[in-house]
Each structure stands twice: as C-alpha cells, then as structure tokens.
Coordinates of C-alpha atoms and ligand atoms in Angstrom, one line a residue:
F261 CA 47.8 50.3 -21.0
L262 CA 47.5 50.5 -17.2
F263 CA 48.1 47.9 -14.6
L264 CA 46.7 47.9 -11.1
L265 CA 47.7 45.8 -8.0
G266 CA 47.5 43.6 -8.3
Q267 CA 46.4 46.2 -10.8
S268 CA 48.0 47.4 -13.9
A269 CA 47.3 49.9 -16.6
V270 CA 48.4 49.4 -20.2
G271 CA 48.8 52.9 -21.8
A272 CA 50.4 55.7 -19.9
G273 CA 48.6 58.5 -21.8
Y274 CA 46.0 61.2 -21.0
V275 CA 43.6 58.6 -19.6
G276 CA 45.8 55.8 -18.3
G277 CA 48.2 58.1 -16.4
P278 CA 45.8 60.3 -14.4
T279 CA 43.2 57.5 -13.9
C280 CA 45.5 55.0 -12.4
A281 CA 47.5 57.7 -10.5
V282 CA 44.2 58.6 -8.8
I283 CA 43.4 55.0 -8.0
A284 CA 46.8 54.7 -6.4
L285 CA 46.2 57.8 -4.3
K286 CA 42.7 56.7 -3.2
C287 CA 43.7 53.0 -2.7
P288 CA 47.0 52.8 -0.8
H289 CA 46.5 49.1 -0.4
I290 CA 46.6 48.5 -4.1
Q291 CA 49.8 48.5 -6.0
V292 CA 49.4 50.2 -9.3
T293 CA 51.8 49.8 -12.2
I294 CA 51.4 51.8 -15.4
V295 CA 53.1 50.3 -18.4
D296 CA 53.6 51.6 -21.8
L297 CA 55.7 50.7 -24.9
N298 CA 56.7 54.3 -25.3
K299 CA 60.0 54.6 -23.4
S300 CA 60.3 58.4 -23.5
R301 CA 56.8 58.7 -22.1
I302 CA 57.6 56.3 -19.2
D303 CA 60.9 58.1 -18.6
A304 CA 59.0 61.4 -18.3
W305 CA 56.5 59.9 -15.8
N306 CA 59.6 58.8 -13.7
T307 CA 61.6 62.1 -13.9
P308 CA 63.0 63.1 -10.5
D309 CA 61.8 66.7 -11.0
F310 CA 58.2 65.6 -11.9
K311 CA 58.3 67.1 -15.4
L312 CA 55.4 64.8 -16.4
P313 CA 54.6 64.0 -20.1
I314 CA 51.2 65.6 -19.8
Y315 CA 50.1 68.9 -18.3
E316 CA 47.0 68.5 -16.2
P317 CA 46.2 70.7 -13.1
G318 CA 46.6 68.8 -9.9
L319 CA 48.3 65.7 -11.5
E320 CA 51.8 66.4 -10.3
D321 CA 50.6 66.6 -6.7
V322 CA 48.9 63.2 -7.0
V323 CA 52.0 61.6 -8.6
R324 CA 54.3 63.1 -6.0
Q325 CA 52.2 61.5 -3.2
C326 CA 52.1 58.0 -4.7
R327 CA 55.1 57.4 -7.0
G328 CA 57.4 54.9 -5.5
R329 CA 54.9 54.1 -2.8
N330 CA 52.2 52.1 -4.6
L331 CA 52.4 53.8 -8.1
F332 CA 55.0 52.7 -10.6
F333 CA 55.7 53.4 -14.2
S334 CA 57.4 50.9 -16.4
T335 CA 58.1 49.7 -19.9
D336 CA 58.1 46.1 -18.8
V337 CA 54.7 45.3 -20.1
D338 CA 55.0 41.5 -19.6
K339 CA 55.9 41.8 -16.0
G340 CA 53.1 44.3 -15.4
I341 CA 50.6 41.9 -16.9
Q342 CA 51.9 38.9 -15.0
E343 CA 51.8 40.7 -11.6
A344 CA 48.3 42.2 -12.1
D345 CA 45.0 40.8 -11.0
L346 CA 43.2 43.6 -12.7
I347 CA 44.4 45.2 -16.0
F348 CA 43.1 48.4 -17.5
V349 CA 43.6 48.6 -21.2
S350 CA 43.8 52.4 -21.9
V351 CA 45.6 52.4 -25.2
N352 CA 44.8 54.8 -28.0
T353 CA 42.0 54.0 -30.5
P354 CA 42.5 56.7 -33.2
T355 CA 40.4 56.9 -36.4
K356 CA 41.6 54.6 -39.1
K357 CA 43.7 56.3 -41.8
S358 CA 43.5 53.6 -44.4
G359 CA 41.7 50.4 -45.4
V360 CA 38.1 49.5 -44.6
G361 CA 36.3 52.3 -42.7
A362 CA 39.2 54.7 -43.3
G363 CA 38.3 58.2 -41.9
F364 CA 35.5 56.8 -39.7
A365 CA 36.1 53.5 -38.0
A366 CA 38.3 53.2 -34.8
D367 CA 41.7 51.6 -35.4
L368 CA 41.7 48.8 -32.9
K369 CA 45.2 47.5 -33.6
Y370 CA 46.5 48.8 -30.3
V371 CA 43.7 47.2 -28.3
E372 CA 44.2 43.9 -30.2
S373 CA 47.9 43.8 -29.7
A374 CA 47.6 44.6 -26.0
T375 CA 44.9 41.9 -25.6
R376 CA 47.1 39.4 -27.5
Q377 CA 50.0 40.2 -25.2
I378 CA 47.9 39.7 -22.1
A379 CA 46.8 36.3 -23.4
A380 CA 50.4 35.4 -24.3
V381 CA 52.1 36.2 -21.1
A382 CA 49.5 35.8 -18.3
T383 CA 50.2 32.9 -16.0
S384 CA 47.2 33.5 -13.7
S385 CA 43.6 34.6 -14.0
K386 CA 42.9 38.3 -14.7
I387 CA 40.1 40.8 -14.9
V388 CA 40.7 42.7 -18.1
V389 CA 39.1 46.1 -18.2
E390 CA 38.4 47.9 -21.4
K391 CA 39.1 51.6 -20.5
S392 CA 39.8 52.8 -24.1
T393 CA 36.8 54.1 -26.0
V394 CA 35.9 51.4 -28.5
P395 CA 33.0 50.4 -30.8
C396 CA 30.1 48.5 -29.4
R397 CA 31.0 44.7 -29.0
T398 CA 34.8 45.1 -28.9
A399 CA 34.8 43.3 -25.6
E400 CA 33.5 40.2 -27.5
S401 CA 36.6 40.3 -29.8
M402 CA 38.8 40.7 -26.8
R403 CA 37.2 37.7 -25.2
T404 CA 37.6 35.6 -28.3
I405 CA 41.3 36.4 -28.5
L406 CA 41.9 35.8 -24.7
E407 CA 40.0 32.5 -24.7
A408 CA 41.7 31.2 -27.8
N409 CA 45.1 31.8 -26.4
S410 CA 44.8 31.2 -22.7
K411 CA 46.7 28.6 -20.7
P412 CA 45.1 26.1 -18.4
N413 CA 44.0 27.6 -15.0
C414 CA 44.0 31.1 -16.5
R415 CA 40.5 32.6 -16.8
F416 CA 39.8 36.0 -18.2
D417 CA 36.8 38.2 -17.3
I418 CA 36.2 41.3 -19.4
L419 CA 34.6 44.4 -18.2
S420 CA 33.9 47.7 -19.9
N421 CA 34.7 50.8 -17.8
P422 CA 34.7 53.8 -20.1
E423 CA 36.4 57.0 -18.9
F424 CA 34.5 60.2 -18.8
L425 CA 37.2 62.6 -17.6
A426 CA 37.7 65.8 -19.6
E427 CA 41.3 67.1 -20.1
G428 CA 42.1 70.2 -18.0
T429 CA 39.8 69.0 -15.2
A430 CA 40.9 65.4 -15.2
I431 CA 41.9 65.2 -11.5
N432 CA 38.8 66.8 -10.3
D433 CA 36.6 64.7 -12.6
L434 CA 38.3 61.5 -11.2
F435 CA 38.0 62.6 -7.6
K436 CA 34.4 63.4 -8.0
P437 CA 33.0 61.6 -11.1
D438 CA 29.4 62.3 -12.1
R439 CA 29.2 58.5 -12.5
V440 CA 31.5 55.5 -12.9
L441 CA 30.1 53.1 -15.5
I442 CA 30.9 49.4 -15.4
G443 CA 29.6 47.0 -18.0
S444 CA 29.8 43.2 -17.6
L445 CA 28.3 40.1 -19.1
Q446 CA 25.2 39.3 -17.1
T447 CA 26.6 35.9 -16.0
E448 CA 27.6 34.8 -12.5
E449 CA 31.3 35.3 -13.3
G450 CA 30.7 38.6 -15.1
K451 CA 28.8 40.0 -12.2
E452 CA 31.5 38.8 -9.8
A453 CA 34.2 40.6 -11.8
C454 CA 32.0 43.7 -11.8
E455 CA 31.8 43.6 -8.0
K456 CA 35.6 43.5 -7.7
L457 CA 36.0 46.6 -9.9
K458 CA 33.2 48.3 -8.0
E459 CA 35.1 47.7 -4.8
V460 CA 38.1 49.6 -6.1
Y461 CA 36.0 52.7 -7.0
A462 CA 34.0 52.4 -3.8
N463 CA 37.2 53.5 -1.9
W464 CA 36.3 57.1 -2.8
V465 CA 33.2 57.2 -5.1
D466 CA 29.7 57.3 -3.6
P467 CA 28.2 53.8 -4.5
T468 CA 25.1 55.4 -5.8
R469 CA 27.2 56.9 -8.6
I470 CA 28.7 53.6 -9.6
L471 CA 26.4 52.3 -12.4
T472 CA 26.5 48.7 -13.5
V473 CA 25.0 47.7 -16.8
G474 CA 25.5 45.2 -19.6
L475 CA 28.7 45.1 -21.6
W476 CA 27.3 46.5 -24.8
S477 CA 25.3 49.2 -23.2
S478 CA 28.5 50.4 -21.4
E479 CA 30.5 50.5 -24.6
L480 CA 27.7 52.3 -26.5
T481 CA 27.1 54.8 -23.6
K482 CA 30.6 56.2 -24.0
L483 CA 30.1 57.0 -27.7
A484 CA 26.6 58.2 -27.0
A485 CA 27.7 60.6 -24.2
N486 CA 30.4 62.2 -26.4
A487 CA 28.1 62.5 -29.3
M488 CA 25.4 64.2 -27.2
L489 CA 28.0 66.6 -25.7
A490 CA 29.4 67.5 -29.1
Q491 CA 25.9 67.8 -30.5
R492 CA 25.2 70.6 -28.0
I493 CA 28.2 72.5 -29.1
S494 CA 27.4 72.1 -32.8
S495 CA 23.8 73.2 -32.0
I496 CA 25.0 76.4 -30.2
N497 CA 27.6 77.0 -32.9
A498 CA 24.9 76.7 -35.6
L499 CA 22.9 79.3 -33.7
S500 CA 26.0 81.5 -33.4
A501 CA 25.9 81.9 -37.2
I502 CA 22.3 83.1 -37.0
C503 CA 23.3 85.6 -34.2
E504 CA 26.1 87.1 -36.2
A505 CA 23.6 87.7 -39.1
T506 CA 20.8 89.1 -37.0
G507 CA 22.1 91.1 -34.0
A508 CA 21.2 88.5 -31.5
N509 CA 23.9 87.7 -29.0
I510 CA 24.8 84.0 -28.6
D511 CA 25.9 84.4 -25.0
E512 CA 22.5 85.8 -24.1
V513 CA 20.7 83.1 -26.1
A514 CA 22.7 80.3 -24.4
Y515 CA 22.2 81.9 -21.0
S516 CA 18.5 82.1 -21.5
I517 CA 18.1 78.6 -23.0
G518 CA 20.2 77.1 -20.1
F519 CA 17.7 78.3 -17.6
D520 CA 15.3 75.7 -18.8
S521 CA 16.0 72.9 -16.2
R522 CA 15.5 70.3 -19.0
I523 CA 18.4 71.8 -20.9
G524 CA 20.7 73.2 -18.3
P525 CA 23.5 75.8 -18.6
K526 CA 26.6 73.6 -19.3
F527 CA 28.3 73.0 -22.6
L528 CA 26.6 75.8 -24.4
K529 CA 29.6 78.0 -25.1
A530 CA 29.9 78.9 -28.7
S531 CA 33.4 78.6 -30.0
V532 CA 35.7 78.3 -33.0
G533 CA 34.7 74.7 -33.0
F534 CA 35.3 71.8 -30.7
G535 CA 38.6 70.0 -30.7
G536 CA 40.3 67.3 -28.7
S537 CA 41.1 63.7 -29.3
C538 CA 37.6 62.4 -28.5
F539 CA 34.6 64.2 -29.9
Q540 CA 35.3 63.9 -33.6
K541 CA 36.8 60.5 -33.4
D542 CA 34.0 59.0 -31.4
I543 CA 31.2 60.5 -33.5
L544 CA 32.8 59.2 -36.7
N545 CA 33.0 55.9 -34.9
L546 CA 29.3 56.1 -34.2
V547 CA 28.6 57.0 -37.8
Y548 CA 30.6 54.0 -39.0
L549 CA 28.8 51.8 -36.5
S550 CA 25.4 53.1 -37.7
E551 CA 26.4 52.5 -41.4
S552 CA 27.6 49.0 -40.6
L553 CA 24.2 48.3 -39.2
H554 CA 22.5 49.8 -42.3
L555 CA 21.1 52.7 -40.3
K556 CA 21.7 55.3 -43.0
E557 CA 19.5 58.1 -41.4
V558 CA 21.1 57.6 -38.0
A559 CA 24.6 57.8 -39.5
E560 CA 23.7 61.0 -41.4
Y561 CA 22.2 62.6 -38.3
W562 CA 25.4 62.2 -36.3
R563 CA 27.7 63.0 -39.2
Q564 CA 26.1 66.4 -39.3
V565 CA 27.5 67.3 -35.9
V566 CA 31.0 66.9 -37.2
E567 CA 30.1 68.8 -40.5
M568 CA 28.7 71.7 -38.5
N569 CA 32.0 71.8 -36.6
E570 CA 34.0 72.0 -39.8
Y571 CA 31.7 74.7 -41.0
Q572 CA 32.2 76.7 -37.8
K573 CA 36.0 76.7 -38.2
R574 CA 35.7 77.6 -41.9
R575 CA 33.2 80.3 -41.2
F576 CA 35.5 81.9 -38.6
S577 CA 38.6 82.0 -40.8
K578 CA 36.5 83.5 -43.6
R579 CA 35.2 86.2 -41.3
V580 CA 38.9 87.1 -40.5
V581 CA 39.7 87.4 -44.2
D582 CA 36.5 89.3 -45.0
T583 CA 37.0 91.7 -42.2
L584 CA 40.6 92.4 -43.2
F585 CA 39.4 93.9 -46.5
N586 CA 39.2 90.5 -48.2
T587 CA 42.9 89.7 -48.1
I588 CA 45.4 88.6 -45.4
T589 CA 48.2 88.0 -47.9
G590 CA 51.4 89.3 -46.4
K591 CA 49.5 90.5 -43.2
N592 CA 50.6 89.5 -39.7
I593 CA 48.2 87.5 -37.7
A594 CA 48.8 86.8 -34.0
V595 CA 47.1 83.6 -32.8
L596 CA 46.7 83.3 -29.0
G597 CA 46.3 79.7 -28.0
F598 CA 47.2 76.5 -29.7
A599 CA 45.8 73.8 -27.3
F600 CA 42.3 72.5 -28.0
K601 CA 41.0 74.0 -24.8
A602 CA 42.4 75.8 -21.7
D603 CA 44.4 74.0 -19.0
T604 CA 45.9 71.3 -21.3
G605 CA 48.9 71.1 -23.5
D606 CA 47.1 68.7 -25.8
T607 CA 46.6 69.8 -29.4
R608 CA 44.8 66.9 -30.9
E609 CA 42.2 68.2 -33.4
S610 CA 42.6 71.7 -32.0
A611 CA 40.6 74.3 -33.9
S612 CA 43.6 76.5 -33.7
I613 CA 45.5 74.3 -36.1
T614 CA 42.8 74.5 -38.7
L615 CA 42.6 78.3 -38.4
I616 CA 46.4 78.7 -38.8
R617 CA 46.4 76.3 -41.8
D618 CA 43.7 78.5 -43.4
F619 CA 45.7 81.7 -42.7
L620 CA 48.9 80.1 -44.2
K621 CA 46.9 79.1 -47.3
E622 CA 46.0 82.8 -47.7
R623 CA 49.8 83.5 -47.4
A624 CA 49.6 85.4 -44.1
N625 CA 52.4 85.5 -41.6
V626 CA 51.4 84.0 -38.3
S627 CA 52.9 84.4 -34.8
I628 CA 51.7 82.0 -32.2
Y629 CA 51.7 81.9 -28.4
D630 CA 50.4 79.2 -26.1
P631 CA 51.3 78.9 -22.4
Q632 CA 51.7 75.1 -22.4
V633 CA 52.1 73.5 -25.9
P634 CA 55.8 72.6 -26.6
H635 CA 57.2 74.2 -29.7
E636 CA 58.1 70.9 -31.3
Q637 CA 54.5 69.9 -31.0
I638 CA 53.3 73.0 -32.9
W639 CA 55.7 72.4 -35.7
Q640 CA 54.7 68.8 -36.0
D641 CA 51.0 69.7 -36.0
L642 CA 51.4 72.4 -38.6
E643 CA 53.5 70.1 -40.9
E644 CA 50.8 67.5 -40.7
A645 CA 48.0 69.9 -41.3
C646 CA 49.5 71.9 -44.1
G647 CA 50.1 68.9 -46.3
D648 CA 51.7 70.4 -49.4
M649 CA 53.8 73.0 -47.5
G650 CA 57.1 71.7 -46.3
I651 CA 58.3 72.5 -42.8
E652 CA 60.8 75.1 -44.1
E653 CA 58.1 76.9 -46.0
I654 CA 55.9 76.9 -42.8
K655 CA 58.8 78.1 -40.7
S656 CA 59.3 81.0 -43.1
S657 CA 55.8 82.3 -42.4
V658 CA 55.3 81.2 -38.7
T659 CA 57.0 82.4 -35.6
L660 CA 56.5 81.0 -32.1
R661 CA 56.6 83.7 -29.4
P662 CA 57.3 83.5 -25.6
T663 CA 54.4 85.8 -24.5
A664 CA 51.0 86.9 -25.7
L665 CA 52.3 90.5 -25.9
D666 CA 55.3 89.4 -28.0
A667 CA 53.0 87.6 -30.5
T668 CA 50.9 90.7 -31.0
Q669 CA 53.8 93.1 -31.8
G670 CA 53.5 94.3 -35.3
A671 CA 50.4 92.3 -35.9
D672 CA 47.5 93.4 -38.1
A673 CA 45.0 91.1 -36.3
L674 CA 44.9 89.2 -33.1
V675 CA 42.9 86.0 -32.9
I676 CA 41.9 84.3 -29.7
A677 CA 41.7 80.6 -30.3
T678 CA 41.9 79.0 -26.8
E679 CA 40.2 80.3 -23.7
W680 CA 43.3 80.5 -21.4
K681 CA 42.7 82.4 -18.3
E682 CA 45.6 84.7 -19.0
F683 CA 43.9 85.9 -22.2
R684 CA 40.8 86.7 -20.2
E685 CA 42.5 88.4 -17.4
G686 CA 46.1 89.1 -18.1
I687 CA 46.2 91.2 -21.3
D688 CA 47.2 94.8 -21.2
W689 CA 45.1 95.8 -24.1
Q690 CA 46.4 99.4 -24.4
T691 CA 50.0 98.1 -24.7
V692 CA 48.9 95.5 -27.2
Y693 CA 47.2 98.2 -29.2
D694 CA 50.2 100.4 -29.2
G695 CA 52.4 97.6 -30.7
M696 CA 50.0 96.6 -33.5
N697 CA 49.6 97.9 -37.0
K698 CA 46.5 100.1 -37.5
P699 CA 43.7 99.5 -37.9
A700 CA 44.2 96.9 -35.2
F701 CA 41.7 94.0 -35.4
V702 CA 40.8 91.6 -32.6
F703 CA 38.9 88.3 -33.3
D704 CA 37.5 86.6 -30.2
G705 CA 36.8 82.9 -31.1
R706 CA 36.2 82.0 -27.5
L707 CA 33.7 84.6 -26.1
I708 CA 36.2 85.9 -23.6
L709 CA 35.2 89.4 -24.3
G710 CA 31.8 90.4 -22.8
L711 CA 29.8 93.3 -24.3
E712 CA 31.4 95.8 -22.0
E713 CA 34.9 94.5 -22.5
A714 CA 34.5 94.6 -26.3
E715 CA 33.2 98.2 -26.0
R716 CA 36.3 99.1 -23.9
L717 CA 38.6 97.7 -26.6
R718 CA 36.7 99.7 -29.2
R719 CA 37.3 102.9 -27.2
I720 CA 41.1 102.1 -27.2
G721 CA 40.8 101.9 -31.0
F722 CA 40.5 98.2 -31.8
K723 CA 38.1 96.8 -34.4
V724 CA 36.5 94.0 -32.5
T725 CA 34.8 90.9 -33.9
V726 CA 33.3 88.3 -31.5
I727 CA 32.0 84.9 -32.4
G728 CA 28.2 84.8 -32.1
R729 CA 27.8 88.5 -32.2
G730 CA 27.3 90.9 -35.2
N731 CA 29.9 93.5 -36.1
G732 CA 29.9 96.3 -33.6
M733 CA 28.7 94.1 -30.7
Ligands
NAD833 P1 47.2 58.4 -25.5 O1 47.7 58.3 -26.9 O2 47.6 59.6 -24.7 O3 47.7 57.2 -24.7 C1 47.7 55.8 -25.1 C2 49.1 55.2 -24.7 O4 49.0 53.8 -25.0 C3 50.3 55.7 -25.5 O5 51.2 56.2 -24.6 C4 50.8 54.4 -26.3 O6 52.2 54.4 -26.3 C5 50.2 53.3 -25.4 N1 50.1 52.0 -26.0 C6 49.6 51.7 -27.3 N2 49.7 50.4 -27.5 C7 50.2 49.8 -26.4 C8 50.5 48.5 -26.0 N3 50.2 47.4 -26.8 N4 51.2 48.3 -24.8 C9 51.4 49.3 -24.0 N5 51.2 50.6 -24.3 C10 50.6 50.8 -25.5 O7 45.6 58.2 -25.5 P2 44.6 58.7 -24.5 O8 44.2 60.1 -24.7 O9 45.1 58.4 -23.1 O10 43.3 57.8 -24.8 C11 43.3 56.4 -24.5 C12 41.9 55.9 -24.7 O11 41.0 56.5 -23.8 C13 41.3 56.2 -26.1 O12 40.5 55.1 -26.5 C14 40.5 57.4 -25.9 O13 39.4 57.5 -26.8 C15 39.9 57.2 -24.5 N6 39.6 58.4 -23.8 C16 40.4 59.5 -23.9 C17 40.0 60.7 -23.1 C18 40.9 61.9 -23.2 O14 40.4 62.9 -22.7 N7 42.1 61.9 -23.7 C19 38.9 60.6 -22.3 C20 38.1 59.5 -22.3 C21 38.5 58.4 -23.0
UDX834 C1 35.5 65.2 -23.8 C2 34.3 64.9 -22.8 O1 33.9 66.1 -22.2 C3 34.7 63.9 -21.8 O2 33.6 63.5 -21.0 C4 35.3 62.6 -22.5 O3 35.8 61.7 -21.5 C5 36.4 63.0 -23.4 O4 36.0 64.0 -24.3 P1 37.6 66.7 -23.6 O5 37.7 66.6 -25.1 O6 38.9 66.5 -22.8 O7 36.5 65.8 -23.0 O8 37.2 68.3 -23.3 P2 35.8 69.0 -23.3 O9 35.7 69.9 -22.2 O10 34.7 68.1 -23.5 O11 36.0 70.0 -24.6 C6 36.0 69.5 -25.9 C7 36.1 70.6 -26.9 O12 34.8 71.3 -26.9 C8 37.1 71.7 -26.6 O13 37.7 72.1 -27.8 C9 36.3 72.8 -26.0 O14 36.8 74.0 -26.1 C10 35.0 72.7 -26.7 N1 33.8 73.2 -26.0 C11 33.4 72.7 -24.9 C12 33.1 74.2 -26.6 O15 33.4 74.7 -27.7 N2 32.0 74.7 -26.0 C13 31.5 74.2 -24.8 O16 30.5 74.7 -24.2 C14 32.3 73.1 -24.2

C-alpha cells in the first residue's frame, strides 16, 4: 500500500516503493507516506545506511533526497490512511493457489483487506487509487466495500492507475513514462478525482502523455499491455526453435523484423523464457477472465503464450542434457544468473529457477552465482521449486559462489541464465576455460555471445551453444 500527502501508498514493494518515492521527489509540496504490514520491509526502507529492501538502479539516490523530508515509511497503516487525501493501493495480487480459479485467477485478498481497512479507519473523504494490477471491474468491488462501510461525510472516489514500470529500469521509467494511464467513472465526481491525480503527475510528466479513460478500460489495458509484451517474447522464442533447427540466426531474424516500423525493434530478444512477477500472472488472469466470460477461444489464444514460455524453458534444459552426451548425472553445472532479468535482485518466476530444478532432477551438481540475489532467497526459491527434494538434499547438490569465476571452477558446463552486464563484458574466458573440466561446454540462454564472440570461445576450446542458433553458430 502507498500513501501520498496528503498522499499515502499501501504496499512498500517493487511498485509502491519506487513509485511513491519518485512522487515525493518530483512533488516536494506533497507529503508521501508509504505504509506496509511487513515490518522488516519497512525497517529496511528506513535503514540509516540505505540498504533498501529492493535493488533498483537509481532508487537509493531518490530515497536519499526525500526520506525524512516529504517521504516516510511506516507500519502504522491506520494513521497513514487517516492522514492521506489520496491513497495508492499497491499491494500484491498473486495468482490464486487454491479454491475457485486456482492457478489462474488473481488472489484479491490483499486488495480487499486494504480496502476494508481504508473504509474502517478513514475519517475524511479519500481518493483511492488502484495501483495494483487487478482483473477488470475490481474497482467496482472496492467501491461496494467502501460505500457499505463509510461514515457520514466520508466520500470515496476510486481511480484506476496501473503501473507500467519494468524492474531494473523502474526509476527511469517513472521519470519518463511512455504514458500514465488514469481510469475513472465518467461521472462529474469521477472526472474531478481524475483531474486531482492528473495534477500530481503533471508536476513532471508531459500532459499529452497522461491518458484518461474509463475505469474498466484502464484495468483491462494493464492486462492487455503485459499480454502483448509477453506475446512478442513467446513469438520470438517460438521462432528461435525454428532457427536452431535450420541454421537461421534468431538475432538476425529479430533485427530484420524489427526494421518494419509497424513492428519495431524492442522486446524481440529470444531468451530462456520470460520471468518476473507480472507476465505469467497477468496472462493467466486474462485467461481466467476470458473463461469467466465464456470466451473459450480467447482464453486458449492467450494461454498459449504461457505454454510457449514453459516449452522454451524445457527445450533449453533438454538441449543442455542432449549436448552433454545425454546425461548430466553427477556432472557439475555452473549457472550464471538467478534473477529473472539483469539489474534486479527479484527472482519471482525466474527462468533460472526452472533450469536449476531440471538439472537437479537429472542429479547434476549445480553451482550458482548472481551479483544481487541474496543467498537465503536462492535457497527459498529452490526449496519451493523442487517440491519433493528437501532443503538438505538440495544443499548437498547446490553451492552458491561469490564470483562467476568461482562458480565455473571444476564445471563441465556453464549456463548463462541472466543477462547481467558483467557476464557480457567481465568474463575472462581463457581463465574460465583453464578451470573447467574438458570438454568445456558453454550454453548462452541470453544471446550475450555474438557470432564473433562465440567463434572466439570456440578457438579457446569451448563447445558453445547459443539460444536461437544451430550448433556451431
Ligand atoms: P510486492 O509483493 O513487492 O509488494 C506488495 C506489498 O504489499 C508487500 O510488501 C506486502 O507486505 C504489502 N501488503 C499486502 N497487503 C497489505 C495491507 N493490507 N496493508 C499494507 N501492506 C500490505 O508486490 P509488487 O511487485 O510491488 O506488486 C504490487 C502490485 O503491482 C501487483 O498487483 C503487481 O501485479 C503490480 N505491478 C508490479 C510490477 C512489478 O514490476 N513488480 C509492475 C507493475 C505492476
Ligand atoms: C513487465 C513489463 O515490461 C512492465 O511494463 C510491467 O509494468 C511489469 O511487467 P518486468 O517483468 O519488470 O516488466 O520486466 P521486463 O523487462 O518486461 O522483462 C520480463 C521478462 O521478459 C524478463 O525475464 C526478461 O528477461 C524477458 N524478456 C524481455 C525477454 O526474454 N526478451 C525481451 O525481448 C524482453
């Protein structure tokens, strides 16, 4: 949750934290309070040495400038609600794990309890902003809860204001958003509330980039945007399989497709599969929504985007096994990168986790290096992913290493799972080769090795396999 100055944010996570910190920076006249139930998270936001709970380039600098001035972090949710005029609800909306819609529908229990708390403790009128990604028409449920529980002289207006930042570039995305989207009821009061939120963003965002639409369009746009982005990745990943089988090169294909101005060059990087807390969750949410509306074909269409992603991950780990003479049992595999993308410490739905799980199922030994992910997080993720293996069994096959070079010592194969800059630029390949078992295999799941670079590695002696390119390319 986030609270702002009169504004507050409920939810001090990957969205609530950076978003409201940037509002505080750009709007010194607004007091921003970010509240969360999670005490250790709030404590981390308040640490004197700025060891913040999330790693995001540029975030520390923003927090240093505002914390204690007009930016505050607190666990006192009630007070945050009472003092705010505008409240951003940025709580998590994970995929439901059980009950109706399990595996697809968004779990709205955090949104609901935050909404109930606002209704219960508010003593003055509020604008409540739905910042979390939610299914279409959630704002209606929020309004029903607020109206049924409000006190006299308390009116609540609800806006939808989905967040489009990507992790790793969040601060830049917030400083210069492609667009800010605000959805409101098309009533007099709804439009007035919309204007007030627009005024906040207008402190630094070009007004032509602030789009105002109806509530339901705004909610659906967020799911649609993520589905379309993920669909591009699944499309290029589907083509990467054809490339590997034919001798075409996915980088060249993507580059050439991207020159069509109707398609454009971005988001066409083949990979081991997309990860992150949003794409899969939001598509499954869209699938569930379509099914609930009896739109079977629509649901199947979007579901295929997630299926293709699962296929891509499976295909990659199988290629590793096949290349290592059809068995990796007892072999040492170094995995470079555990985060779901570069420049974040976030591991939610990281493809790296799936690959490591597959390697462990084949009884390989795995050594892991990631520059940002805390070790406890890695153990927690592997324990969750490996189901029937206990943590002790996992720990007997997995070691966490302090550098990329360390991870590769004594390895039979090296797998690049995250596109960290240091893997692109900072690896001394000759030294890595000298320390590996021979034949020494490299699997690039992130296209960090160009054709020439791959050739250079082959001259050193490596057997190189790159996603979206046939063997020997
Ligand atoms: P997160 O898990 O990092 O943060 C959510 C926070 O909300 C947690 O710290 C949790 O303790 C807190 N919380 C839950 N219930 C609460 C309550 N009743 N009162 C106070 N605090 C409460 O999640 P996130 O990644 O920040 O995502 C939040 C929402 O934003 C989700 O709906 C997500 O889909 C959406 N979103 C995320 C991203 C992203 O890149 N992570 C981008 C766009 C949109
Ligand atoms: C995404 C959306 O981009 C953002 O707008 C939304 O608000 C939240 O979800 P995020 O998940 O943080 O952001 O990162 P993103 O850059 O979209 O990457 C998601 C995954 O796709 C990563 O695993 C990334 O490595 C992968 N990816 C991205 C590719 O495999 N190829 C690409 O071309 C782009």
